PDB file of N, CA and C in Angstrom:
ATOM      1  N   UNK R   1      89.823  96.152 275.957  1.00  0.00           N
ATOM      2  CA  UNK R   1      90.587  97.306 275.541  1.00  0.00           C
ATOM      3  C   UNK R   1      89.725  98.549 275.484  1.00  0.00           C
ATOM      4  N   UNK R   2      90.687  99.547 275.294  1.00  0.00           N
ATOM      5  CA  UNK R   2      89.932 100.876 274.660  1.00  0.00           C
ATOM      6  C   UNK R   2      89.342 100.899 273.820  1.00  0.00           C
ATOM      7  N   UNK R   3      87.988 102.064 273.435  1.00  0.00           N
ATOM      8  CA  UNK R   3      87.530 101.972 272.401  1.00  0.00           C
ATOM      9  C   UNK R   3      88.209 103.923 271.835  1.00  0.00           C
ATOM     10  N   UNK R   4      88.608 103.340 270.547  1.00  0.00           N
ATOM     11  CA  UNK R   4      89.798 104.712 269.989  1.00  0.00           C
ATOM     12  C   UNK R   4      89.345 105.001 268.992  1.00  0.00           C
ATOM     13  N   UNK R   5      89.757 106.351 268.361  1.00  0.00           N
ATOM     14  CA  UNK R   5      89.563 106.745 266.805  1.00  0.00           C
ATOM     15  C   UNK R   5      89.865 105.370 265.684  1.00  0.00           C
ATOM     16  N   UNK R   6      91.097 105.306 266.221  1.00  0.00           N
ATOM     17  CA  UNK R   6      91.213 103.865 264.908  1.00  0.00           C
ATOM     18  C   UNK R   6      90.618 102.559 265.454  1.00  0.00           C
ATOM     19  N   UNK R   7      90.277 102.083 266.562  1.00  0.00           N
ATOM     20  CA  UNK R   7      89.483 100.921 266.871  1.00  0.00           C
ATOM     21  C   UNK R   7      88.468 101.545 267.571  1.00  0.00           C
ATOM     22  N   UNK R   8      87.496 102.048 266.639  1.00  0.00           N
ATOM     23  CA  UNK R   8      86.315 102.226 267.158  1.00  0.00           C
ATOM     24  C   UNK R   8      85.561 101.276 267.870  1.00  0.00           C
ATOM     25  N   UNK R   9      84.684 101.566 268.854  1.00  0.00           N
ATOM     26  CA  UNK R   9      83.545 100.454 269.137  1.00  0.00           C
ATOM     27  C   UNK R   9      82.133 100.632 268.459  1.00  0.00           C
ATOM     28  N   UNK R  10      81.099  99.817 269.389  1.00  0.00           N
ATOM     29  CA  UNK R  10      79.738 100.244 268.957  1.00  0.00           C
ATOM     30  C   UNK R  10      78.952 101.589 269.741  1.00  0.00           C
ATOM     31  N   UNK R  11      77.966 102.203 269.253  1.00  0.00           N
ATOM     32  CA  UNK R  11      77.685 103.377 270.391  1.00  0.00           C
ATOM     33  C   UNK R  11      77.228 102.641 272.025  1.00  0.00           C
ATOM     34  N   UNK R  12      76.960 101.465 272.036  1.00  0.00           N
ATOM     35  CA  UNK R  12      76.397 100.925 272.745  1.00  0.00           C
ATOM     36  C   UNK R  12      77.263 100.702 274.053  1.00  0.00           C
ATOM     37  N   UNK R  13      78.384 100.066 273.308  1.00  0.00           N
ATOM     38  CA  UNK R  13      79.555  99.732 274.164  1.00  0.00           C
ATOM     39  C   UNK R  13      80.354 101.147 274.758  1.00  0.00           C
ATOM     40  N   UNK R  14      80.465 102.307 273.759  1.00  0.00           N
ATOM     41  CA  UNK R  14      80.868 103.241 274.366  1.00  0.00           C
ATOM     42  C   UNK R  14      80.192 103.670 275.654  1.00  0.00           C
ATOM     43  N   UNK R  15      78.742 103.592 275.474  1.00  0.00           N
ATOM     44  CA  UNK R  15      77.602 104.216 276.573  1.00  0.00           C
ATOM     45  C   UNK R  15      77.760 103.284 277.957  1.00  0.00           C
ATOM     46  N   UNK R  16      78.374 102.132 277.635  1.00  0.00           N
ATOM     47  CA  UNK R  16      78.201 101.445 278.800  1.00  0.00           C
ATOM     48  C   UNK R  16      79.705 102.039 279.545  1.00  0.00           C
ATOM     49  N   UNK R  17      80.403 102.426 278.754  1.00  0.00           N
ATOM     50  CA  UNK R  17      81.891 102.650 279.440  1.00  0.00           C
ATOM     51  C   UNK R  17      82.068 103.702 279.694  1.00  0.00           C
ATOM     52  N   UNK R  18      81.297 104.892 280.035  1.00  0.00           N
ATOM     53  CA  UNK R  18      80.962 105.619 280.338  1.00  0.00           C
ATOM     54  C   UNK R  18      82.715 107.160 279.138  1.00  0.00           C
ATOM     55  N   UNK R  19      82.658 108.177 280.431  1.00  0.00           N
ATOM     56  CA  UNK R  19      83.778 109.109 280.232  1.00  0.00           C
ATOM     57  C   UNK R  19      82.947 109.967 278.731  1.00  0.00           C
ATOM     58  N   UNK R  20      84.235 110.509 278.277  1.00  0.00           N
ATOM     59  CA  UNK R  20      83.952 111.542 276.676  1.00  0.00           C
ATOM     60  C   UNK R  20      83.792 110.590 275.684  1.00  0.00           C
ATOM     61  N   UNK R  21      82.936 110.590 275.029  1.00  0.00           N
ATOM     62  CA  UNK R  21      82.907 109.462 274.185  1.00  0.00           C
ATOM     63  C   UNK R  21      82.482 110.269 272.493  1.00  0.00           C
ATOM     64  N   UNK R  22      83.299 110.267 271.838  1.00  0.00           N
ATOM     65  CA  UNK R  22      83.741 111.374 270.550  1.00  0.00           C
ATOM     66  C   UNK R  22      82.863 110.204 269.444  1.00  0.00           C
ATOM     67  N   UNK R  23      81.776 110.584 268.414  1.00  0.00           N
ATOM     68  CA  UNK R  23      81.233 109.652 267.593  1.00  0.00           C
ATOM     69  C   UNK R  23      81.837 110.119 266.618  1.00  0.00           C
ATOM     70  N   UNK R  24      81.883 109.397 265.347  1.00  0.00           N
ATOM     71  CA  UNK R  24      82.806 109.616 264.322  1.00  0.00           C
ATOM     72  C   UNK R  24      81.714 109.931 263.732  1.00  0.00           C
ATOM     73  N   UNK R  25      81.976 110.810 262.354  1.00  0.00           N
ATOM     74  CA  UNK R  25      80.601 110.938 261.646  1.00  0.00           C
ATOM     75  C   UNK R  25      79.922 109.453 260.442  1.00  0.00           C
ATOM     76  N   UNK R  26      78.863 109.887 260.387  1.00  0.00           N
ATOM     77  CA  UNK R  26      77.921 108.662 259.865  1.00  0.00           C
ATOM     78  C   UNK R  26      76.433 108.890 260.492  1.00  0.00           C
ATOM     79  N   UNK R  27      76.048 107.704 260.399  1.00  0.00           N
ATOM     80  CA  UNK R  27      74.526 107.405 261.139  1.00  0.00           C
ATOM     81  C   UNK R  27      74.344 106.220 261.362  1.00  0.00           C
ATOM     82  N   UNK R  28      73.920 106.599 262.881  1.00  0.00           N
ATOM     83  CA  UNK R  28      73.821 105.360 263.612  1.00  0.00           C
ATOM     84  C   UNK R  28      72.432 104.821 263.495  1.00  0.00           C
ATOM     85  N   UNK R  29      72.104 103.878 262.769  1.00  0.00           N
ATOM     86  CA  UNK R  29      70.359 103.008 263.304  1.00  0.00           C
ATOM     87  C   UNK R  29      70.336 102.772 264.343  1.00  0.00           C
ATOM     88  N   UNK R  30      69.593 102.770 265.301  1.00  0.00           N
ATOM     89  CA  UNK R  30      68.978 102.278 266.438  1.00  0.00           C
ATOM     90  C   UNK R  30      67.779 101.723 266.250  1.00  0.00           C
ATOM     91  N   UNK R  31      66.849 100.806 267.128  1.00  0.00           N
ATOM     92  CA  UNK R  31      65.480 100.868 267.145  1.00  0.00           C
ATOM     93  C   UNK R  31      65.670 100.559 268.456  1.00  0.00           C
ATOM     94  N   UNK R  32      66.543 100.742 269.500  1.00  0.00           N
ATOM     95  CA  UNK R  32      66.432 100.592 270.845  1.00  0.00           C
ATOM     96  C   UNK R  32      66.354 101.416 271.734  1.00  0.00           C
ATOM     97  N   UNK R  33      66.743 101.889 273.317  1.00  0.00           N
ATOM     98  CA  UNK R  33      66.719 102.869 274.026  1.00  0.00           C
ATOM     99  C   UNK R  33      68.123 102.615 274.712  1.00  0.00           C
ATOM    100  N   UNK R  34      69.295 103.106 273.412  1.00  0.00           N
ATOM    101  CA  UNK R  34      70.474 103.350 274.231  1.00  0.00           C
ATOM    102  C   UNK R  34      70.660 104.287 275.394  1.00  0.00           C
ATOM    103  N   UNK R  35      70.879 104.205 276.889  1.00  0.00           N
ATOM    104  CA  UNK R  35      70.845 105.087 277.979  1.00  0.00           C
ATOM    105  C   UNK R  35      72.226 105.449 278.359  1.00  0.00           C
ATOM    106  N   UNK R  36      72.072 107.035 278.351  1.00  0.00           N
ATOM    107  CA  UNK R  36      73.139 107.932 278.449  1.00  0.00           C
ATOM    108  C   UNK R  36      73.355 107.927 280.172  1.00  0.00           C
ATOM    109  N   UNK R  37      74.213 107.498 280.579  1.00  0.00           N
ATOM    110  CA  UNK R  37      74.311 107.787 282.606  1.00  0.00           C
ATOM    111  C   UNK R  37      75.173 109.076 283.190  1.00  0.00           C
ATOM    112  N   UNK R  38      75.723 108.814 283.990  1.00  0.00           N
ATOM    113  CA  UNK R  38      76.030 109.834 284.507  1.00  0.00           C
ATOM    114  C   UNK R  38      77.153 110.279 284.154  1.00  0.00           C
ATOM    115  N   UNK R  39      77.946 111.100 284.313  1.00  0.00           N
ATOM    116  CA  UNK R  39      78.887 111.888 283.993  1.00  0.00           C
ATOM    117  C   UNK R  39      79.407 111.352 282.617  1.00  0.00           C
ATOM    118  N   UNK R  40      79.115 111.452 281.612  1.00  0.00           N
ATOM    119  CA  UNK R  40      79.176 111.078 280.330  1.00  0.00           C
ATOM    120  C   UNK R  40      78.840 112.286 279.467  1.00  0.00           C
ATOM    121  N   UNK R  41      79.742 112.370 278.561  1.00  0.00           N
ATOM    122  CA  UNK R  41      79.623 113.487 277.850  1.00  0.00           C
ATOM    123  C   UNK R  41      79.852 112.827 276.294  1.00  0.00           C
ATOM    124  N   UNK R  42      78.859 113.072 275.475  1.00  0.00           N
ATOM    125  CA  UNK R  42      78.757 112.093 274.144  1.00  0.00           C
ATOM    126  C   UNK R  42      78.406 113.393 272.928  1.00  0.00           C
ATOM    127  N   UNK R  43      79.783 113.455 272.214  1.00  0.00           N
ATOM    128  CA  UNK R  43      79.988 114.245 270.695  1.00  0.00           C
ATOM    129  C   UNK R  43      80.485 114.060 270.094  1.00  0.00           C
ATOM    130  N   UNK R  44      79.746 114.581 269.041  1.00  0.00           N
ATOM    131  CA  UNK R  44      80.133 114.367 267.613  1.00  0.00           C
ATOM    132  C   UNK R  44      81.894 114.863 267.301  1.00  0.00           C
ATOM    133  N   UNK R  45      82.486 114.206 266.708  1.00  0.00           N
ATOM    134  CA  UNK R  45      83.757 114.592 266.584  1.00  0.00           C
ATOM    135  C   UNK R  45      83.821 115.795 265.481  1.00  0.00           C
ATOM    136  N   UNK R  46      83.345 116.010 264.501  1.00  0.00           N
ATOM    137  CA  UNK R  46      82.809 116.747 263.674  1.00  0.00           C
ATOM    138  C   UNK R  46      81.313 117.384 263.797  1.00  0.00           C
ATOM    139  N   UNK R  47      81.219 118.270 264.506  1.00  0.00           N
ATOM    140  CA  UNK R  47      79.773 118.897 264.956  1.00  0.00           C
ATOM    141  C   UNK R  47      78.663 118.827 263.682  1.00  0.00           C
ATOM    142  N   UNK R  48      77.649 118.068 264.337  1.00  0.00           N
ATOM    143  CA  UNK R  48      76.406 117.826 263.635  1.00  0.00           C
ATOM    144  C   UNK R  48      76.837 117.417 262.170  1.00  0.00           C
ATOM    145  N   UNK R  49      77.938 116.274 262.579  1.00  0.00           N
ATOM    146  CA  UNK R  49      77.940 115.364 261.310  1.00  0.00           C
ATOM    147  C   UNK R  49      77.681 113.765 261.680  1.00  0.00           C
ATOM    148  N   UNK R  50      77.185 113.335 263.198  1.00  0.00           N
ATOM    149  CA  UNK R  50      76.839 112.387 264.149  1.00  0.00           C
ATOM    150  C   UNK R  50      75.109 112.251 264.016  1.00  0.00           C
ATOM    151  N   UNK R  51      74.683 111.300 263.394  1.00  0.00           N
ATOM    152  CA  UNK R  51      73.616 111.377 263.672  1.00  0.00           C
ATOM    153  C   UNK R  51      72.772 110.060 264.532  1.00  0.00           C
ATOM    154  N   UNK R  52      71.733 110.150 265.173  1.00  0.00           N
ATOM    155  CA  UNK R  52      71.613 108.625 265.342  1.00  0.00           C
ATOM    156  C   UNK R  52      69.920 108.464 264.827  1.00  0.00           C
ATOM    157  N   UNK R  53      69.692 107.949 264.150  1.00  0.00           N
ATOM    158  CA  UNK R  53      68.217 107.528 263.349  1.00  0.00           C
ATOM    159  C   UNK R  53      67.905 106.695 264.229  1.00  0.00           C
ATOM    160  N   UNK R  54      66.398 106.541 264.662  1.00  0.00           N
ATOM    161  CA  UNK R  54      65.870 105.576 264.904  1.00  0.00           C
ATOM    162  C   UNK R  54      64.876 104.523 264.300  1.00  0.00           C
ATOM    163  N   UNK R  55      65.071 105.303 262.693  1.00  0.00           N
ATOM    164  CA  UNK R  55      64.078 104.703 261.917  1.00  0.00           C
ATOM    165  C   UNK R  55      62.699 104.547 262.190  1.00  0.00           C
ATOM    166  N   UNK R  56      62.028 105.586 262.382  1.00  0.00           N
ATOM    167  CA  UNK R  56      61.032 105.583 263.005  1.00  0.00           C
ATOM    168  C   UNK R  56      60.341 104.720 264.168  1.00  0.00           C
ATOM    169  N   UNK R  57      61.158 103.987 264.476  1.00  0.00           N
ATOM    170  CA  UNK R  57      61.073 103.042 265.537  1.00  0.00           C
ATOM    171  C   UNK R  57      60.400 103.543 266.861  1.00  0.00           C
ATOM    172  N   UNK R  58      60.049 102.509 268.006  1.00  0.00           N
ATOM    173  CA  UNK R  58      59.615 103.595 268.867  1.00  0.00           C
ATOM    174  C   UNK R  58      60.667 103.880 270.313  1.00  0.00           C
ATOM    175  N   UNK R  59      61.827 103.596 269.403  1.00  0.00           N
ATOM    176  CA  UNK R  59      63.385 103.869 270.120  1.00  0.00           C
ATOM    177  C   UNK R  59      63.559 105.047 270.700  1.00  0.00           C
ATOM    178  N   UNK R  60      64.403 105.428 271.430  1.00  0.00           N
ATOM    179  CA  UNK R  60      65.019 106.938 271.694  1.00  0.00           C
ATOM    180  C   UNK R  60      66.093 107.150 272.571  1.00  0.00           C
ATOM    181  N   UNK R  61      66.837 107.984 273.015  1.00  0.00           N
ATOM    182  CA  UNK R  61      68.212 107.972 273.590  1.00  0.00           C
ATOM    183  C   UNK R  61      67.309 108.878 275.130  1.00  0.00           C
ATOM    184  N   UNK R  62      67.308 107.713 275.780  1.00  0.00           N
ATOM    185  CA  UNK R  62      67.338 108.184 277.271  1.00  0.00           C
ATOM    186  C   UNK R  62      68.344 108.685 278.259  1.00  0.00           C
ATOM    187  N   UNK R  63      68.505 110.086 278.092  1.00  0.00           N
ATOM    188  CA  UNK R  63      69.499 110.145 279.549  1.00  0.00           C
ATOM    189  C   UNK R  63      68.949 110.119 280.882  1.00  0.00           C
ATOM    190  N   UNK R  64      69.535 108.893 281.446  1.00  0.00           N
ATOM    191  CA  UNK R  64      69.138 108.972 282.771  1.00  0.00           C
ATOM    192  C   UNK R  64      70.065 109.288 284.326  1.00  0.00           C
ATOM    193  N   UNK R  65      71.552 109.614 283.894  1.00  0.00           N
ATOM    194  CA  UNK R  65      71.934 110.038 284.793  1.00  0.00           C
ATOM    195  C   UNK R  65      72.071 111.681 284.894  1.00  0.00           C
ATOM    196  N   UNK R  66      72.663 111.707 285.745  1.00  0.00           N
ATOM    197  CA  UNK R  66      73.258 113.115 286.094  1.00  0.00           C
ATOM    198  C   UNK R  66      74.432 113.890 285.328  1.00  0.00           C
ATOM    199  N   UNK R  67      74.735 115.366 285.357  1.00  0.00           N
ATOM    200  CA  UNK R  67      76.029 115.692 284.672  1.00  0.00           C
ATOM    201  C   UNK R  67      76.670 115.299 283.598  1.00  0.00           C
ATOM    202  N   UNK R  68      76.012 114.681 282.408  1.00  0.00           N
ATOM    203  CA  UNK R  68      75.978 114.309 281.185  1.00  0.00           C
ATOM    204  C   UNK R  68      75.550 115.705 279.913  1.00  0.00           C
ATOM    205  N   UNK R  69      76.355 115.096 279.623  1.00  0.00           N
ATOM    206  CA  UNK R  69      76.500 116.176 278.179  1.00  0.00           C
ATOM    207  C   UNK R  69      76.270 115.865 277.084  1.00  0.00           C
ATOM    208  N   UNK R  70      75.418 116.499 275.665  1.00  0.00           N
ATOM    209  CA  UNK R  70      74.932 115.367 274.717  1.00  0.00           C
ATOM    210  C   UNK R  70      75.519 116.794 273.705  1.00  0.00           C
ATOM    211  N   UNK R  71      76.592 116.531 272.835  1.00  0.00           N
ATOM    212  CA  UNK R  71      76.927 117.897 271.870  1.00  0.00           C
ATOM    213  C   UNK R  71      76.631 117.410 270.642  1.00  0.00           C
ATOM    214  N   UNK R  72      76.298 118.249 269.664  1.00  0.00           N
ATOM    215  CA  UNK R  72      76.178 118.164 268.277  1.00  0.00           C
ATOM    216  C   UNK R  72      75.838 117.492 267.293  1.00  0.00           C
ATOM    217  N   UNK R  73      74.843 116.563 268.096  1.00  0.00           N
ATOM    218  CA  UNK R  73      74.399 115.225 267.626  1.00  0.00           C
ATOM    219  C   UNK R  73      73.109 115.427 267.070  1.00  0.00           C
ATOM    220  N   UNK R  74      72.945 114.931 266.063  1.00  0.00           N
ATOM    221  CA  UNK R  74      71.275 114.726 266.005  1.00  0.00           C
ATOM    222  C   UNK R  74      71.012 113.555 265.586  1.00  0.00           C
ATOM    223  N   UNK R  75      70.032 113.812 266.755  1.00  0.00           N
ATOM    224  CA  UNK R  75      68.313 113.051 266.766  1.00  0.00           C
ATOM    225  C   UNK R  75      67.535 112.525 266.157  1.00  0.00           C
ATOM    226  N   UNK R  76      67.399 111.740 264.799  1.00  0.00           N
ATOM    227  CA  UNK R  76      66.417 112.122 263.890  1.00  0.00           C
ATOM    228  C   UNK R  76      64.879 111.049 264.137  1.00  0.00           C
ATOM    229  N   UNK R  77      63.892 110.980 263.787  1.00  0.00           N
ATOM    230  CA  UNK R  77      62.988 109.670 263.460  1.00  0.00           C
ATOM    231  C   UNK R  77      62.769 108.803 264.586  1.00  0.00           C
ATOM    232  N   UNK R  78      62.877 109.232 265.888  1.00  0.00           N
ATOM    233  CA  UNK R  78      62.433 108.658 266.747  1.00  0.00           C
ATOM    234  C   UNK R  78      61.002 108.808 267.192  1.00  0.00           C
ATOM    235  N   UNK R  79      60.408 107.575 267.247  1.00  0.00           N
ATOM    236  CA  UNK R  79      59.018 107.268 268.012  1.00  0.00           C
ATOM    237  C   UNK R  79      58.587 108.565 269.066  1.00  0.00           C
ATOM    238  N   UNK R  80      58.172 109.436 268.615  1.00  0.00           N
ATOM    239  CA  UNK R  80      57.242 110.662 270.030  1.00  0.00           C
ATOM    240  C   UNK R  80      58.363 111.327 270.555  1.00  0.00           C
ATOM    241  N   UNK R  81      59.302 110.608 271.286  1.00  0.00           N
ATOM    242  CA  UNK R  81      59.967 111.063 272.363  1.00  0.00           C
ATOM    243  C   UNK R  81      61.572 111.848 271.724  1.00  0.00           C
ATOM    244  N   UNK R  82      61.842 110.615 271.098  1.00  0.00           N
ATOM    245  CA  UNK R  82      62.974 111.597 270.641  1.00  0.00           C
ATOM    246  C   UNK R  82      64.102 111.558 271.850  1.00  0.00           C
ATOM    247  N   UNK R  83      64.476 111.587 272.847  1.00  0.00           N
ATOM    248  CA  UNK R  83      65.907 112.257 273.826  1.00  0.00           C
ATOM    249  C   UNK R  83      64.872 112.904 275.419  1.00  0.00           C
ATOM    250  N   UNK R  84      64.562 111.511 275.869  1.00  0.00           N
ATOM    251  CA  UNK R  84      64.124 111.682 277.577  1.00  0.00           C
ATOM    252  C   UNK R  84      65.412 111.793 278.823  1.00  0.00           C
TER     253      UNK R  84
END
């Protein structure tokens, strides 16, 4: 199925399914390298109320495709890199 406002998924699963993908607010832990691809556009539904922590981990949100859009999100506690 879809992943929707009322049946949310994980950020993970959204990233793999590419399209607009709206995060609800909260904070996301990571300690991995969720990868953003191509034509994907990933925001906060409530601007800069989306955050994704990596817990200082040496995680970070790689975009590696093309024509991707990253809005109102923050970044926090990632290992060096932070958003390659």
């Amino acid at each position: 199925g879809n992943c929707t406002q009322s049946s949310p998924c994980s950020l993970t699963t959204g990233l793999s399914r590419g399209g607009h993908i709206w995060m609800l607010d909260g904070t996301y832990v990571r300690s991995d390298r969720p990868n953003v691809g191509s034509n994907i556009r990933l925001e906060a539904l409530n601007p800069k109320k989306a955050i994704i922590d990596f817990n200082r981990s040496q995680g970070r949100l790689d975009v590696r495709g093309s024509n991707s859009e990253i809005r109102n999100i923050i970044v926090q506690n990632a290992g060096g890199v932070g958003m390659r």
